[in-house]
CSV table of C-alpha atoms and ligand atoms in Angstrom, one decimal:
chain,number,residue,atom,x,y,z
A,1,MET,CA,0.0,0.0,-0.1
A,2,THR,CA,1.4,3.7,-0.8
A,3,LYS,CA,2.2,5.3,2.5
A,4,LYS,CA,1.1,9.0,2.3
A,5,TYR,CA,2.8,12.0,4.0
A,6,ASP,CA,2.3,15.8,3.8
A,7,VAL,CA,5.9,16.4,3.1
A,8,ILE,CA,8.7,14.1,1.7
A,9,VAL,CA,12.3,15.3,2.0
A,10,ILE,CA,14.7,13.6,-0.4
A,11,GLY,CA,18.2,13.6,1.2
A,12,ALA,CA,19.3,13.8,4.9
A,13,GLY,CA,22.2,16.2,4.6
A,14,PRO,CA,22.0,19.6,6.5
A,15,GLY,CA,19.7,21.0,4.0
A,16,GLY,CA,17.1,18.1,4.1
A,17,LEU,CA,17.3,17.6,7.8
A,18,THR,CA,16.7,21.4,8.5
A,19,ALA,CA,13.6,21.4,6.1
A,20,ALA,CA,12.3,18.0,8.1
A,21,LEU,CA,12.9,20.1,11.3
A,22,TYR,CA,10.8,23.0,10.2
A,23,ALA,CA,7.9,21.1,8.3
A,24,SER,CA,7.5,18.6,11.2
A,25,ARG,CA,7.5,21.3,13.8
A,26,ALA,CA,4.7,22.8,11.8
A,27,ASN,CA,3.1,19.7,12.7
A,28,LEU,CA,3.1,18.2,9.1
A,29,SER,CA,3.7,14.6,8.7
A,30,VAL,CA,7.4,14.3,7.2
A,31,ALA,CA,9.4,11.7,5.7
A,32,ILE,CA,13.1,12.0,5.0
A,33,LEU,CA,14.4,9.4,2.4
A,34,ASP,CA,18.0,8.7,1.9
A,35,ARG,CA,19.9,6.2,0.0
A,36,GLY,CA,22.5,6.0,2.8
A,37,ILE,CA,23.0,7.4,6.2
A,38,TYR,CA,21.9,10.7,7.3
A,39,GLY,CA,24.5,13.7,7.3
A,40,GLY,CA,25.3,13.8,3.7
A,41,GLN,CA,28.5,15.3,2.7
A,42,MET,CA,29.2,16.3,6.3
A,43,ASN,CA,30.4,12.6,6.9
A,44,ASN,CA,33.2,13.2,4.4
A,45,THR,CA,34.4,16.2,6.2
A,46,ALA,CA,36.9,16.1,8.9
A,47,GLU,CA,36.7,19.4,10.6
A,48,ILE,CA,34.0,22.1,10.0
A,49,GLU,CA,34.9,25.4,11.8
A,50,ASN,CA,32.6,27.8,9.7
A,51,TYR,CA,29.1,26.5,11.3
A,52,PRO,CA,28.2,29.1,14.0
A,53,GLY,CA,28.0,27.6,17.5
A,54,PHE,CA,30.8,25.4,17.3
A,55,GLU,CA,34.4,26.4,17.4
A,56,SER,CA,35.2,23.4,15.4
A,57,ILE,CA,33.2,20.1,15.1
A,58,MET,CA,33.8,16.9,13.3
A,59,GLY,CA,31.5,16.6,10.4
A,60,PRO,CA,29.8,13.2,11.4
A,61,GLU,CA,29.2,14.5,14.8
A,62,LEU,CA,27.2,17.6,13.5
A,63,GLY,CA,25.2,15.2,11.2
A,64,GLU,CA,24.3,13.2,14.4
A,65,LYS,CA,23.3,16.7,16.3
A,66,MET,CA,21.3,17.6,13.1
A,67,PHE,CA,19.7,14.3,12.8
A,68,ALA,CA,18.7,14.3,16.5
A,69,SER,CA,17.0,17.7,16.1
A,70,SER,CA,15.2,17.1,12.9
A,71,THR,CA,13.5,13.9,14.2
A,72,ARG,CA,12.6,15.4,17.4
A,73,PHE,CA,9.0,16.6,16.2
A,74,GLY,CA,8.1,13.3,14.7
A,75,ALA,CA,9.9,13.3,11.1
A,76,GLU,CA,10.4,9.8,10.0
A,77,PHE,CA,13.8,8.7,8.6
A,78,LEU,CA,13.4,6.2,5.8
A,79,TYR,CA,16.1,4.3,3.5
A,80,GLY,CA,15.5,4.3,0.0
A,81,THR,CA,17.0,5.7,-3.6
A,82,VAL,CA,14.5,8.0,-5.1
A,83,SER,CA,14.4,7.0,-8.9
A,84,LYS,CA,11.3,9.1,-9.9
A,85,ILE,CA,8.8,11.9,-9.0
A,86,GLU,CA,5.4,12.0,-10.9
A,87,GLN,CA,2.5,14.4,-10.5
A,88,LYS,CA,-1.0,13.2,-9.8
A,89,GLY,CA,-3.3,16.1,-9.6
A,90,ASP,CA,-2.2,18.3,-6.5
A,91,GLN,CA,-0.2,15.3,-5.3
A,92,LYS,CA,3.1,13.9,-6.1
A,93,ILE,CA,4.2,10.1,-6.2
A,94,VAL,CA,7.6,9.5,-5.0
A,95,THR,CA,9.2,6.2,-6.1
A,96,THR,CA,12.2,4.4,-4.6
A,97,ASP,CA,13.8,1.2,-5.4
A,98,GLU,CA,11.4,-0.5,-3.0
A,99,GLU,CA,8.6,1.7,-2.4
A,100,THR,CA,5.8,4.2,-3.3
A,101,TYR,CA,4.9,7.2,-1.4
A,102,GLU,CA,2.3,9.9,-1.9
A,103,THR,CA,2.9,13.4,-0.8
A,104,SER,CA,1.6,17.0,-1.1
A,105,VAL,CA,5.1,18.5,-1.1
A,106,VAL,CA,8.4,17.2,-2.1
A,107,ILE,CA,11.7,18.9,-1.1
A,108,ILE,CA,14.7,17.8,-3.2
A,109,ALA,CA,17.9,18.0,-1.0
A,110,THR,CA,20.1,15.4,-3.0
A,111,GLY,CA,23.2,17.3,-2.9
A,112,SER,CA,26.1,16.5,-5.3
A,113,GLU,CA,28.8,14.1,-5.5
A,114,TYR,CA,32.5,14.1,-6.5
A,115,LYS,CA,33.7,14.3,-9.8
A,116,LYS,CA,36.3,12.0,-11.1
A,117,ILE,CA,39.5,13.2,-12.7
A,118,GLY,CA,39.1,10.6,-15.7
A,119,VAL,CA,42.6,9.4,-16.1
A,120,PRO,CA,44.0,5.8,-16.5
A,121,GLY,CA,44.4,3.9,-12.9
A,122,GLU,CA,41.7,6.0,-11.2
A,123,ASP,CA,39.1,3.4,-11.3
A,124,GLU,CA,41.5,0.5,-11.1
A,125,TYR,CA,43.1,1.7,-8.0
A,126,SER,CA,39.8,3.4,-6.4
A,127,GLY,CA,39.9,1.9,-2.8
A,128,ARG,CA,43.4,0.8,-3.4
A,129,GLY,CA,45.2,4.2,-2.8
A,130,VAL,CA,42.6,6.2,-4.8
A,131,SER,CA,40.3,8.1,-2.6
A,132,TYR,CA,37.7,10.8,-2.7
A,133,CYS,CA,37.4,11.0,1.3
A,134,ALA,CA,40.0,11.9,3.6
A,135,VAL,CA,38.0,11.5,6.7
A,136,CYS,CA,37.3,7.8,5.5
A,137,ASP,CA,40.6,6.6,4.4
A,138,GLY,CA,43.1,9.0,5.6
A,139,ALA,CA,44.1,6.7,8.6
A,140,PHE,CA,45.3,4.0,5.9
A,141,PHE,CA,48.2,6.4,5.1
A,142,LYS,CA,49.9,6.9,8.5
A,143,ASP,CA,53.5,8.0,7.7
A,144,GLN,CA,53.2,7.6,4.1
A,145,ASP,CA,53.5,10.1,1.2
A,146,VAL,CA,50.2,11.0,-0.5
A,147,VAL,CA,49.0,13.2,-3.4
A,148,VAL,CA,46.1,15.5,-3.2
A,149,ILE,CA,44.7,16.6,-6.6
A,150,GLY,CA,42.8,19.8,-7.0
A,151,GLY,CA,43.0,23.4,-5.8
A,152,GLY,CA,39.4,24.2,-4.4
A,153,ASP,CA,38.4,24.2,-0.6
A,154,SER,CA,38.0,20.6,-0.4
A,155,ALA,CA,41.6,19.7,-1.8
A,156,VAL,CA,43.3,22.3,0.6
A,157,GLU,CA,41.2,21.5,3.6
A,158,GLU,CA,41.6,17.7,3.3
A,159,GLY,CA,45.1,18.1,2.4
A,160,VAL,CA,45.9,19.9,5.7
A,161,TYR,CA,43.7,17.2,7.6
A,162,LEU,CA,45.8,14.4,5.9
A,163,THR,CA,49.1,16.1,7.4
A,164,GLN,CA,47.9,14.7,10.8
A,165,MET,CA,48.7,11.3,9.6
A,166,ALA,CA,50.8,11.1,6.4
A,167,LYS,CA,54.6,11.9,6.1
A,168,SER,CA,53.9,14.2,3.3
A,169,VAL,CA,51.2,15.7,1.4
A,170,THR,CA,51.8,17.1,-2.2
A,171,ILE,CA,48.8,19.1,-3.5
A,172,VAL,CA,49.1,18.9,-7.5
A,173,HIS,CA,47.0,21.8,-9.0
A,174,ARG,CA,46.5,22.6,-12.7
A,175,ARG,CA,47.0,26.3,-12.3
A,176,ASP,CA,49.5,28.4,-10.4
A,177,GLN,CA,47.0,29.8,-8.0
A,178,LEU,CA,44.5,28.1,-5.7
A,179,ARG,CA,40.8,28.6,-5.8
A,180,ALA,CA,40.3,27.7,-2.0
A,181,GLN,CA,39.4,30.4,0.6
A,182,GLN,CA,42.2,32.4,1.8
A,183,ILE,CA,42.1,31.0,5.2
A,184,LEU,CA,42.7,27.7,4.1
A,185,GLN,CA,45.1,28.7,1.8
A,186,ASP,CA,47.3,30.5,4.4
A,187,ARG,CA,47.0,27.2,6.7
A,188,ALA,CA,48.4,25.0,3.9
A,189,PHE,CA,51.3,27.2,3.0
A,190,LYS,CA,52.1,27.6,6.6
A,191,ASN,CA,52.2,23.8,6.8
A,192,ASP,CA,55.8,22.2,6.6
A,193,LYS,CA,54.3,18.6,5.4
A,194,ILE,CA,52.4,20.1,2.5
A,195,LYS,CA,54.3,20.8,-0.8
A,196,PHE,CA,52.7,22.2,-4.1
A,197,VAL,CA,53.2,21.2,-7.7
A,198,TRP,CA,51.6,24.1,-9.9
A,199,ASN,CA,50.5,24.1,-13.4
A,200,ALA,CA,50.4,20.2,-13.3
A,201,LEU,CA,47.9,18.0,-15.4
A,202,THR,CA,47.5,14.7,-13.9
A,203,ASP,CA,47.9,11.9,-16.5
A,204,GLU,CA,47.9,8.8,-14.7
A,205,ILE,CA,47.6,7.0,-11.3
A,206,GLN,CA,50.1,4.6,-11.3
A,207,GLY,CA,50.2,1.3,-9.4
A,208,ASP,CA,51.9,-2.1,-9.0
A,209,GLY,CA,48.8,-4.0,-9.9
A,210,ASN,CA,47.8,-4.2,-6.2
A,211,GLU,CA,48.1,-0.7,-5.0
A,212,VAL,CA,49.0,3.0,-5.8
A,213,THR,CA,52.6,3.6,-6.2
A,214,GLY,CA,52.6,7.3,-7.8
A,215,VAL,CA,50.9,10.0,-9.8
A,216,LYS,CA,52.4,10.8,-13.1
A,217,TYR,CA,51.6,14.4,-14.4
A,218,HIS,CA,53.0,16.8,-16.9
A,219,ASP,CA,53.9,20.5,-16.6
A,220,LYS,CA,51.3,22.4,-18.5
A,221,GLU,CA,53.9,25.1,-19.8
A,222,THR,CA,56.8,23.0,-20.5
A,223,GLY,CA,55.5,19.8,-21.3
A,224,GLU,CA,57.8,17.9,-19.0
A,225,GLU,CA,56.6,14.6,-17.3
A,226,HIS,CA,57.2,13.7,-13.7
A,227,VAL,CA,56.0,11.1,-11.4
A,228,LEU,CA,55.4,11.6,-7.8
A,229,PRO,CA,55.9,8.6,-5.5
A,230,ALA,CA,52.9,8.1,-3.2
A,231,SER,CA,50.8,5.5,-1.8
A,232,GLY,CA,47.6,7.6,-1.8
A,233,ALA,CA,46.0,9.8,-4.3
A,234,PHE,CA,43.2,11.9,-2.9
A,235,ILE,CA,41.0,13.4,-5.7
A,236,TYR,CA,39.2,16.7,-4.9
A,237,VAL,CA,38.3,18.1,-8.5
A,238,GLY,CA,34.8,19.3,-7.9
A,239,ILE,CA,31.3,18.3,-7.4
A,240,GLN,CA,28.3,17.5,-9.7
A,241,PRO,CA,24.4,17.5,-9.0
A,242,LEU,CA,22.7,14.4,-8.1
A,243,THR,CA,19.7,15.0,-10.2
A,244,ASP,CA,19.3,12.2,-12.7
A,245,ALA,CA,16.1,11.1,-11.1
A,246,PHE,CA,14.6,14.5,-11.6
A,247,GLU,CA,15.3,14.9,-15.4
A,248,ASP,CA,11.9,14.4,-16.6
A,249,LEU,CA,10.3,17.1,-14.3
A,250,GLY,CA,12.0,20.0,-16.6
A,251,ILE,CA,13.4,21.7,-13.6
A,252,LEU,CA,17.1,21.3,-14.2
A,253,ASP,CA,19.5,23.7,-15.7
A,254,GLU,CA,21.9,22.9,-18.7
A,255,GLN,CA,24.6,21.6,-16.1
A,256,GLY,CA,21.8,19.5,-14.2
A,257,TRP,CA,21.5,22.1,-11.2
A,258,ILE,CA,17.8,22.7,-10.0
A,259,ASP,CA,16.5,26.2,-10.7
A,260,THR,CA,14.4,27.7,-7.8
A,261,ASN,CA,13.4,31.0,-6.7
A,262,ASP,CA,14.2,32.7,-3.4
A,263,ASN,CA,11.5,30.7,-1.6
A,264,MET,CA,13.1,27.5,-3.1
A,265,GLU,CA,10.3,26.8,-5.3
A,266,THR,CA,10.9,25.2,-8.5
A,267,LYS,CA,8.4,25.8,-11.5
A,268,ILE,CA,6.2,22.8,-10.3
A,269,PRO,CA,4.0,23.8,-7.3
A,270,GLY,CA,4.9,21.8,-4.3
A,271,VAL,CA,8.2,20.8,-5.5
A,272,TYR,CA,11.1,22.8,-3.8
A,273,ALA,CA,14.8,22.2,-4.0
A,274,ILE,CA,17.5,23.2,-1.4
A,275,GLY,CA,21.1,22.9,-0.6
A,276,ASP,CA,23.9,21.9,-2.9
A,277,VAL,CA,21.7,20.5,-5.6
A,278,ARG,CA,20.3,24.2,-6.3
A,279,LYS,CA,21.6,26.5,-8.7
A,280,LYS,CA,23.5,29.1,-6.5
A,281,GLU,CA,26.9,30.6,-5.7
A,282,LEU,CA,27.7,29.6,-2.1
A,283,ARG,CA,27.6,25.8,-1.2
A,284,GLN,CA,28.0,25.3,2.3
A,285,ILE,CA,26.5,23.8,5.3
A,286,THR,CA,25.1,27.3,6.6
A,287,THR,CA,23.5,28.0,3.0
A,288,ALA,CA,21.8,24.4,2.9
A,289,VAL,CA,20.5,25.0,6.3
A,290,GLY,CA,19.1,28.3,5.5
A,291,ASP,CA,17.6,27.0,2.3
A,292,GLY,CA,16.0,24.3,4.4
A,293,GLY,CA,14.5,26.4,6.9
A,294,ILE,CA,12.7,28.4,4.0
A,295,ALA,CA,11.4,25.2,2.1
A,296,GLY,CA,10.2,23.7,5.3
A,297,GLN,CA,8.1,27.0,6.1
A,298,GLN,CA,7.1,27.3,2.3
A,299,ALA,CA,5.7,23.6,2.6
A,300,PHE,CA,3.4,24.6,5.3
A,301,ASN,CA,2.0,27.7,3.5
A,302,TYR,CA,1.7,25.6,0.4
A,303,ILE,CA,-0.4,22.8,2.2
A,304,GLN,CA,-2.5,25.6,3.7
A,305,THR,CA,-3.5,26.6,0.1
A,306,LEU,CA,-4.5,23.1,-0.8
A,307,SER,CA,-7.1,22.8,2.2
A,308,ASP,CA,-8.5,26.3,1.2
B,401,FAD,P1,24.5,16.6,1.0
B,401,FAD,O1,25.1,16.9,2.2
B,401,FAD,O2,25.2,16.3,-0.3
B,401,FAD,O3,23.4,15.5,1.2
B,401,FAD,C1,22.6,15.1,0.1
B,401,FAD,C2,21.9,13.7,0.7
B,401,FAD,O4,21.2,13.5,-0.5
B,401,FAD,C3,23.1,12.6,0.8
B,401,FAD,O5,22.8,12.0,2.1
B,401,FAD,C4,22.6,11.7,-0.3
B,401,FAD,O6,22.8,10.3,0.2
B,401,FAD,C5,21.1,11.8,-0.5
B,401,FAD,N1,20.5,11.4,-1.8
B,401,FAD,C6,21.2,11.8,-3.1
B,401,FAD,N2,20.6,11.4,-4.1
B,401,FAD,C7,19.6,10.7,-3.5
B,401,FAD,C8,18.3,9.9,-4.1
B,401,FAD,N3,18.4,9.6,-5.5
B,401,FAD,N4,17.6,9.3,-3.2
B,401,FAD,C9,17.8,9.4,-1.8
B,401,FAD,N5,18.7,10.1,-1.2
B,401,FAD,C10,19.7,10.7,-2.1
B,401,FAD,N6,30.7,23.0,4.0
B,401,FAD,C11,31.0,24.2,4.8
B,401,FAD,O7,29.9,24.9,5.4
B,401,FAD,N7,32.0,23.8,5.9
B,401,FAD,C12,33.0,22.7,5.6
B,401,FAD,O8,33.9,22.7,6.4
B,401,FAD,C13,33.0,21.9,4.5
B,401,FAD,N8,33.8,21.2,4.1
B,401,FAD,C14,33.4,20.2,3.1
B,401,FAD,C15,34.6,19.2,2.8
B,401,FAD,C16,34.2,18.5,1.7
B,401,FAD,C17,35.4,17.3,1.3
B,401,FAD,C18,33.3,18.6,0.9
B,401,FAD,C19,33.0,17.7,-0.3
B,401,FAD,C20,32.3,19.5,1.3
B,401,FAD,C21,32.4,20.4,2.2
B,401,FAD,N9,31.6,21.4,2.6
B,401,FAD,C22,31.7,22.2,3.6
B,401,FAD,C23,30.2,21.7,1.8
B,401,FAD,C24,29.0,20.9,2.6
B,401,FAD,O9,29.2,19.7,2.9
B,401,FAD,C25,27.8,21.1,1.4
B,401,FAD,O10,27.6,22.2,1.2
B,401,FAD,C26,26.6,20.4,2.3
B,401,FAD,O11,26.8,19.2,2.9
B,401,FAD,C27,25.4,20.4,1.4
B,401,FAD,O12,24.3,19.9,2.0
B,401,FAD,P2,22.9,19.4,1.3
B,401,FAD,O13,22.0,18.9,2.4
B,401,FAD,O14,22.7,20.4,0.1
B,401,FAD,O15,23.5,17.9,0.7
B,402,NAP,P1,35.5,23.2,-6.6
B,402,NAP,O1,35.6,24.4,-5.6
B,402,NAP,O2,34.6,23.3,-7.8
B,402,NAP,O3,37.1,23.0,-6.9
B,402,NAP,C1,37.8,22.2,-7.8
B,402,NAP,C2,39.4,22.2,-8.0
B,402,NAP,O4,39.6,21.3,-8.8
B,402,NAP,C3,39.6,23.4,-8.7
B,402,NAP,O5,40.8,23.9,-8.0
B,402,NAP,C4,39.8,23.1,-10.2
B,402,NAP,O6,40.6,23.9,-10.7
B,402,NAP,C5,40.2,21.7,-10.2
B,402,NAP,N1,39.8,21.0,-11.1
B,402,NAP,C6,38.7,20.8,-11.7
B,402,NAP,N2,38.6,19.8,-12.7
B,402,NAP,C7,39.7,19.2,-12.7
B,402,NAP,C8,40.6,18.4,-13.7
B,402,NAP,N3,39.8,17.6,-14.5
B,402,NAP,N4,41.8,18.0,-13.2
B,402,NAP,C9,42.5,18.7,-12.3
B,402,NAP,N5,42.0,19.7,-11.4
B,402,NAP,C10,40.7,20.0,-11.7
B,402,NAP,O7,35.2,22.0,-5.6
B,402,NAP,P2,35.6,21.6,-4.2
B,402,NAP,O8,37.0,21.9,-3.6
B,402,NAP,O9,35.4,20.1,-4.1
B,402,NAP,O10,34.3,22.3,-3.3
B,402,NAP,C11,32.9,22.0,-3.8
B,402,NAP,C12,32.0,22.7,-2.9
B,402,NAP,O11,32.3,22.5,-1.6
B,402,NAP,C13,32.5,24.5,-2.9
B,402,NAP,O12,31.3,25.1,-3.0
B,402,NAP,C14,33.1,24.7,-1.6
B,402,NAP,O13,33.3,25.9,-1.4
B,402,NAP,C15,32.5,23.8,-0.6
B,402,NAP,N6,33.4,23.5,0.4
B,402,NAP,C16,33.5,24.3,1.3
B,402,NAP,C17,34.6,24.1,2.5
B,402,NAP,C18,34.6,25.1,3.6
B,402,NAP,O14,33.9,25.8,3.6
B,402,NAP,N7,35.6,24.7,4.3
B,402,NAP,C19,35.2,22.9,2.3
B,402,NAP,C20,35.2,22.0,1.1
B,402,NAP,C21,34.3,22.4,0.1
B,402,NAP,P3,40.5,25.5,-11.2
B,402,NAP,O15,40.8,26.2,-9.8
B,402,NAP,O16,41.7,25.4,-12.2
B,402,NAP,O17,39.1,25.4,-11.6
């Protein structure tokens, strides 16, 4: 039998958890669906020091705290990978791999996933030296040399984190300037364990058939090729939206991000999008949380109009 809710939130990252808190506290029946554990990208983040109220907090711990808040007013957490949303009059039908749900409001908070760099060896050695998550895998590289590829916030922040266990961290970036926030750059430049390789295009993750042994790159300007010996290659070259399931709704931009207005409304009444999955400038926990609060409240307003 199809289960019914006032609001279904898809994704239990900081955005989705906040939307669920607001909607359930307004006395709506709310289900939060996630294909994995709650917390979203915060589970892949070592230390968060730009979320107000905490000088510094581990990502998974902040996820635990948000989950406890968001389920306090009765929101249910359910496992499931959403594959489709369909409209049925005012109602929406949300389909997962195992269940079908009916709801008045859908709040899409599916966030993003890491991009691959697309070089030989990346897939072959994934989980055997190639990683996209320093928090998950950093401990395997105690006293070893690791390479981080990328120049944004993730590469620099997680590179600094890796210095706590690795012998050395070499950040390989394709330009001669980092994209990361200044405070993260300053911290990395001050850290003796971190070296930088500039204007370097990664060509291959090399290995011995079993695990990673190095990263091959060439200098963009001189064309010279080099190999950095390393047992770990952490790849942080950006993110892409997780929106395949919503392609049929006609709410995506050309890159797959979801278009909304300031009230987090998509062009479909009763369908909202929040957090990283939304087309926006600043993708952060604070902005996901802000979006979630707005959408949770808008859900209440929208449901009032249905009963008028
Ligand atoms: P997410 O946190 O991405 O959560 C999305 C959820 O949706 C996930 O749980 C996922 O499993 C689920 N999902 C996806 N598709 C489906 C589906 N089809 N069906 C069901 N569930 C689905 N921001 C900061 O403010 N400070 C930091 O220090 C910081 N550090 C970061 C470090 C790293 C390495 C990375 C990658 C990001 C960092 N960020 C940081 C950014 C921050 O993590 C994100 O902006 C934030 O998590 C976005 O929240 P969200 O709720 O939009 O999505
Ligand atoms: P990002 O900001 O998009 O940076 C990606 C980096 O990878 C850029 O430096 C880019 O180079 C490089 N790159 C892209 N494609 C490449 C390729 N094919 N080969 C080599 N290098 C490549 O992604 P991110 O660092 O993962 O950050 C994602 C989001 O999370 C951002 O919004 C960020 O602010 C947020 N975040 C925030 C924090 C924090 O607040 N502390 C921490 C982590 C992440 P160019 O610079 O040349 O484009």
